[in-house]
Short mmCIF file of C-alpha atoms in Angstrom, two decimals:
data_model
loop_
_atom_site.label_atom_id
_atom_site.label_comp_id
_atom_site.label_asym_id
_atom_site.label_seq_id
_atom_site.Cartn_x
_atom_site.Cartn_y
_atom_site.Cartn_z
CA LYS A 1 123.72 91.48 158.15
CA GLN A 2 123.02 87.89 157.09
CA TRP A 3 124.82 86.59 160.20
CA TYR A 4 122.77 88.92 162.42
CA GLN A 5 119.47 87.88 160.81
CA ARG A 6 120.40 84.22 161.20
CA ARG A 7 121.17 84.72 164.91
CA VAL A 8 117.88 86.55 165.44
CA ARG A 9 116.03 83.62 163.84
CA ASP A 10 117.98 81.16 166.03
CA LEU A 11 116.99 83.07 169.16
CA SER A 12 113.37 83.12 168.03
CA VAL A 13 113.42 79.32 167.67
CA VAL A 14 114.90 78.91 171.16
CA ARG A 15 112.32 81.30 172.62
CA ASP A 16 109.46 79.39 170.95
CA ARG A 17 110.78 76.05 172.27
CA ILE A 18 111.02 77.41 175.81
CA ARG A 19 107.44 78.64 175.56
CA ASP A 20 106.06 75.43 174.00
CA GLU A 21 108.01 72.91 176.09
CA HIS A 22 108.12 74.68 179.46
CA GLY A 23 105.30 77.21 179.36
CA LEU A 24 107.62 80.17 179.96
CA GLU A 25 107.40 83.46 178.11
CA CYS A 26 110.74 85.10 177.26
CA LYS A 27 111.32 88.68 176.20
CA ALA A 28 114.22 89.77 174.01
CA TYR A 29 115.75 93.19 174.52
CA LYS A 30 118.23 95.26 172.58
CA PHE A 31 121.78 94.90 173.92
CA ARG A 32 123.09 97.74 176.07
CA VAL A 33 125.97 98.24 178.47
CA ASN A 34 125.08 97.61 182.12
CA TYR A 35 126.44 100.71 183.83
CA LEU A 36 126.65 101.09 187.61
CA GLU A 37 126.80 104.20 189.78
CA THR A 38 129.48 105.14 192.29
CA VAL A 39 130.92 108.11 194.19
CA SER A 40 133.98 110.08 193.11
CA ASP A 41 134.79 111.49 196.57
CA GLU A 42 133.71 111.22 200.20
CA MET A 43 130.31 112.68 201.07
CA GLU A 44 128.73 113.21 204.48
CA TYR A 45 125.31 114.23 205.75
CA LEU A 46 123.62 114.59 209.16
CA TYR A 47 119.93 113.70 209.12
CA SER A 48 117.64 114.47 212.09
CA CYS A 49 114.11 113.27 212.83
CA ASP A 50 111.89 112.35 215.79
CA LEU A 51 113.89 109.16 216.44
CA GLY A 52 117.23 110.97 216.71
CA GLU A 53 120.16 111.66 214.41
CA LEU A 54 121.81 109.68 211.62
CA ARG A 55 125.23 110.63 210.31
CA LEU A 56 125.92 109.09 206.90
CA THR A 57 129.30 108.88 205.22
CA ILE A 58 129.89 107.34 201.77
CA SER A 59 133.37 107.14 200.27
CA PRO A 60 134.92 105.39 197.25
CA SER A 61 136.30 101.83 197.52
CA GLN A 62 137.95 99.37 195.15
CA SER A 63 134.96 97.07 194.68
CA GLY A 64 131.50 96.15 195.89
CA LYS A 65 129.74 97.75 198.86
CA GLU A 66 130.92 97.77 202.48
CA ILE A 67 128.29 98.75 205.04
CA THR A 68 129.12 99.65 208.64
CA VAL A 69 126.37 100.48 211.17
CA ARG A 70 127.30 102.09 214.49
CA GLY A 71 125.49 103.12 217.67
CA VAL A 72 122.61 100.64 217.63
CA SER A 73 121.77 97.21 219.03
CA ASP A 74 121.82 94.05 216.96
CA ARG A 75 118.01 94.12 216.78
CA VAL A 76 118.05 97.61 215.28
CA ARG A 77 120.93 96.71 212.95
CA GLU A 78 118.79 93.90 211.51
CA VAL A 79 116.29 96.59 210.49
CA VAL A 80 118.54 99.36 209.20
CA GLU A 81 121.06 97.31 207.17
CA PRO A 82 118.43 95.97 204.70
CA ALA A 83 117.07 99.52 204.40
CA ILE A 84 120.54 100.78 203.45
CA VAL A 85 121.00 98.02 200.88
CA SER A 86 117.55 98.73 199.41
CA SER A 87 118.32 102.46 199.16
CA LEU A 88 121.45 101.75 197.14
CA THR A 89 119.79 99.37 194.68
CA ILE A 90 118.51 102.26 192.54
CA GLY A 91 121.15 104.94 192.19
CA PRO A 92 120.25 108.66 192.16
CA LEU A 93 121.87 109.46 188.83
CA ILE A 94 120.06 107.30 186.26
CA GLY A 95 118.73 104.45 188.38
CA PHE A 96 121.57 101.90 188.26
CA GLN A 97 122.84 100.15 191.37
CA LEU A 98 125.41 101.98 193.52
CA THR A 99 128.72 100.12 193.92
CA HIS A 100 132.44 100.56 194.70
CA CYS A 101 131.73 102.46 197.92
CA GLN A 102 131.98 102.28 201.71
CA ILE A 103 128.94 103.31 203.72
CA VAL A 104 129.12 104.22 207.42
CA ALA A 105 125.81 104.89 209.22
CA SER A 106 126.25 106.24 212.75
CA PHE A 107 123.04 106.48 214.80
CA SER A 108 122.33 108.60 217.87
CA LEU A 109 118.79 107.58 218.79
CA HIS A 110 116.65 109.04 221.56
CA PRO A 111 115.99 106.67 224.51
CA PRO A 112 113.09 104.32 223.64
CA THR A 113 109.76 105.06 225.30
CA HIS A 114 108.84 101.37 225.71
CA SER A 115 110.55 98.04 226.43
CA LYS A 116 109.63 96.37 223.14
CA PHE A 117 111.79 98.66 220.99
CA PRO A 118 111.95 98.26 218.07
CA SER A 119 108.25 97.54 217.64
CA LYS A 120 106.61 97.14 214.24
CA GLU A 121 105.94 100.88 214.10
CA ASP A 122 109.52 101.64 215.23
CA LYS A 123 110.87 99.49 212.41
CA LYS A 124 108.84 101.44 209.87
CA GLN A 125 110.15 104.72 211.27
CA LEU A 126 113.75 103.46 211.28
CA THR A 127 113.43 102.35 207.66
CA THR A 128 111.98 105.74 206.70
CA MET A 129 114.80 107.46 208.62
CA VAL A 130 117.47 105.55 206.70
CA LYS A 131 115.91 106.00 203.27
CA SER A 132 115.18 109.71 203.83
CA GLY A 133 118.73 110.26 205.13
CA ILE A 134 120.33 108.59 202.11
CA LYS A 135 118.04 110.46 199.71
CA SER A 136 119.01 113.77 201.36
CA LEU A 137 122.69 112.83 201.25
CA PHE A 138 122.53 112.20 197.50
CA SER A 139 120.56 115.39 196.87
CA GLU A 140 123.19 117.39 198.75
CA HIS A 141 126.13 115.83 196.90
CA MET A 142 124.73 114.92 193.47
CA SER A 143 127.83 116.33 191.76
CA LEU A 144 129.91 113.55 193.35
CA ILE A 145 127.84 110.72 191.82
CA THR A 146 129.34 109.24 188.67
CA LEU A 147 129.22 106.05 186.60
CA CYS A 148 131.14 102.78 186.54
CA GLU A 149 131.33 100.75 183.36
CA PRO A 150 132.35 97.17 182.58
CA PHE A 151 135.86 96.56 181.29
CA ALA A 152 136.66 93.55 179.11
CA GLU A 153 139.87 91.69 178.43
CA VAL A 154 140.49 91.45 174.70
CA ALA A 155 142.74 89.17 172.66
CA ILE A 156 143.52 89.92 169.01
CA GLU A 157 145.64 87.79 166.71
CA GLY A 158 146.99 88.52 163.23
CA PRO A 159 149.95 88.88 160.84
CA GLN A 160 152.87 91.01 162.02
CA GLN A 161 152.52 93.58 159.20
CA HIS A 162 149.19 94.79 160.65
CA CYS A 163 150.36 94.90 164.27
CA SER A 164 151.07 98.65 164.52
CA ALA A 165 147.77 99.71 162.95
CA ILE A 166 145.73 97.37 165.18
CA ILE A 167 147.60 98.55 168.30
CA ALA A 168 146.83 102.16 167.34
CA ASP A 169 143.14 101.33 166.88
CA PHE A 170 142.96 99.45 170.18
CA SER A 171 144.79 102.21 172.08
CA LEU A 172 142.07 104.68 171.12
CA ARG A 173 139.52 102.36 172.76
CA SER A 174 141.42 101.33 175.89
CA SER A 175 141.04 104.53 177.99
CA GLY A 176 144.66 104.39 179.05
CA CYS A 177 144.70 100.71 180.07
CA GLU A 178 147.93 98.84 179.41
CA HIS A 179 148.15 96.22 176.68
CA ARG A 180 150.67 93.47 175.88
CA VAL A 181 151.95 92.20 172.54
CA SER A 182 153.70 88.91 171.95
CA PHE A 183 155.06 87.44 168.72
CA SER A 184 155.29 83.91 167.38
CA GLU A 185 158.66 82.17 167.25
CA GLY A 186 159.28 83.29 163.69
CA GLY A 187 158.03 86.83 164.40
CA ASP A 188 155.47 86.78 161.61
CA TRP A 189 152.40 86.52 163.85
CA PHE A 190 151.35 88.66 166.84
CA THR A 191 148.88 88.41 169.72
CA LEU A 192 147.64 91.55 171.46
CA THR A 193 145.94 91.32 174.88
CA GLY A 194 144.62 94.17 177.00
CA GLU A 195 141.62 95.72 178.72
CA ALA A 196 139.18 98.29 177.39
CA PRO A 197 135.71 99.61 178.28
CA LEU A 198 133.03 97.31 176.88
CA SER A 199 131.16 100.31 175.49
CA LYS A 200 134.04 101.03 173.08
CA LEU A 201 134.31 97.50 171.68
CA SER A 202 131.06 97.17 169.76
CA ASP A 203 132.74 97.52 166.35
CA LEU A 204 136.18 96.16 167.28
CA GLY A 205 135.81 92.97 165.23
CA SER A 206 134.83 94.75 162.02
CA SER A 207 137.58 97.34 162.53
CA VAL A 208 140.24 94.64 162.98
CA ARG A 209 139.06 92.83 159.86
CA GLN A 210 139.04 96.05 157.85
CA ILE A 211 142.55 97.05 158.96
CA SER A 212 143.99 93.62 158.22
CA ARG A 213 141.84 92.90 155.14
CA GLY A 214 140.37 89.90 156.91
CA SER A 215 143.64 88.32 158.05
CA ALA A 216 143.43 89.28 161.76
CA ALA A 217 140.66 88.44 164.21
CA VAL A 218 139.39 89.12 167.72
CA LEU A 219 139.85 85.88 169.68
CA ARG A 220 138.26 86.84 172.97
CA VAL A 221 136.23 89.59 174.64
CA GLU A 222 135.61 88.70 178.29
CA MET A 223 134.30 91.02 180.98
CA VAL A 224 136.73 91.21 183.92
CA ARG A 225 135.81 94.16 186.15
CA TYR A 226 134.01 97.45 186.63
CA GLY A 227 135.91 100.73 186.59
CA SER A 228 135.10 104.44 186.87
CA MET A 229 134.33 106.29 183.67
CA GLU A 230 136.03 109.43 182.48
CA PRO A 231 133.93 112.42 183.67
CA GLY A 232 133.18 113.59 180.12
CA ASP A 233 132.09 110.11 179.01
CA ALA A 234 129.92 109.74 182.11
CA ARG A 235 128.15 113.04 181.48
CA GLN A 236 127.51 112.04 177.88
CA VAL A 237 125.99 108.68 178.90
CA VAL A 238 123.79 110.33 181.53
CA GLN A 239 122.50 112.81 178.98
CA MET A 240 121.81 110.02 176.49
CA PHE A 241 119.76 108.18 179.12
CA LYS A 242 117.81 111.33 179.93
CA ASP A 243 117.14 111.88 176.21
CA GLY A 244 116.03 108.26 175.78
CA VAL A 245 118.76 107.48 173.26
CA ILE A 246 119.95 104.44 175.25
#
C-alpha cells in the first residue's frame, strides 16, 4: 500500500510538471486490460441497396486485419476501403477494435448514370452502403463475435525448493500455454518462463512472494501478442462491461 501511494504521488508530480512546463493537461485512469474483438468462425452477408449489391465475408486470421475489395475501380476502392476500416474500429460486442480477421468485400454495382462516378454524393452513398452492410453482417452473426486478450511473457526466478508450487500457481493462470523451467549449474536455483493472459497476472508478484516467503520474484512481464479468449471467460468479461464493473 505504501509503494502504491508513493507511485501515485510520483505520477501526480509528473502530471503537474507537464501542465506547468508545457501547458498540457493529463488525465490519469484506472488500469484495465485492453481487449480486442474478433470472429470465431467465417460469416457472410449479402447487402442490397439502390447502388447494387455488396457481399461481405469475414473469417478468422492469425493477426491484424486483411482487407480485400473486389468488383470496383481504383477510384471506388479509395472510397470503400476507409469506410471498411472505420466500421471495424468500434466492434459490435463491447466497442473494442476488431482484429485477427480477413475481410472480403465483393461489389456488384449498377451501371453509373453519369460520367463523373463516383461523385461527392456517390461517395456518401457508397460509404453508407459499406457501413450498413457491415452493421447488418454483425447483427446477423453476433454469436460469432468474441474477444481477444493480450498475452504476456513472464519470467520468475527463485530457490529450487519452491519450484513445484510456483509452477502449479502459474499453470492455473496460463490458459494452457507452455512454460519452460531451467536450473542453475548447482541445481539450487530455477527460472520459469512462459506466456499467460495479462488479465490473470495482476496478483502474480504477491502470490510468488507468498509461496516462496519472499525468496522468489517475478523478473519480467512483457506483452507479446493477442490471442482468443476462452468462450466462458469472454462471456464473463462482456457481462462485466455491460454491468459497468470494468
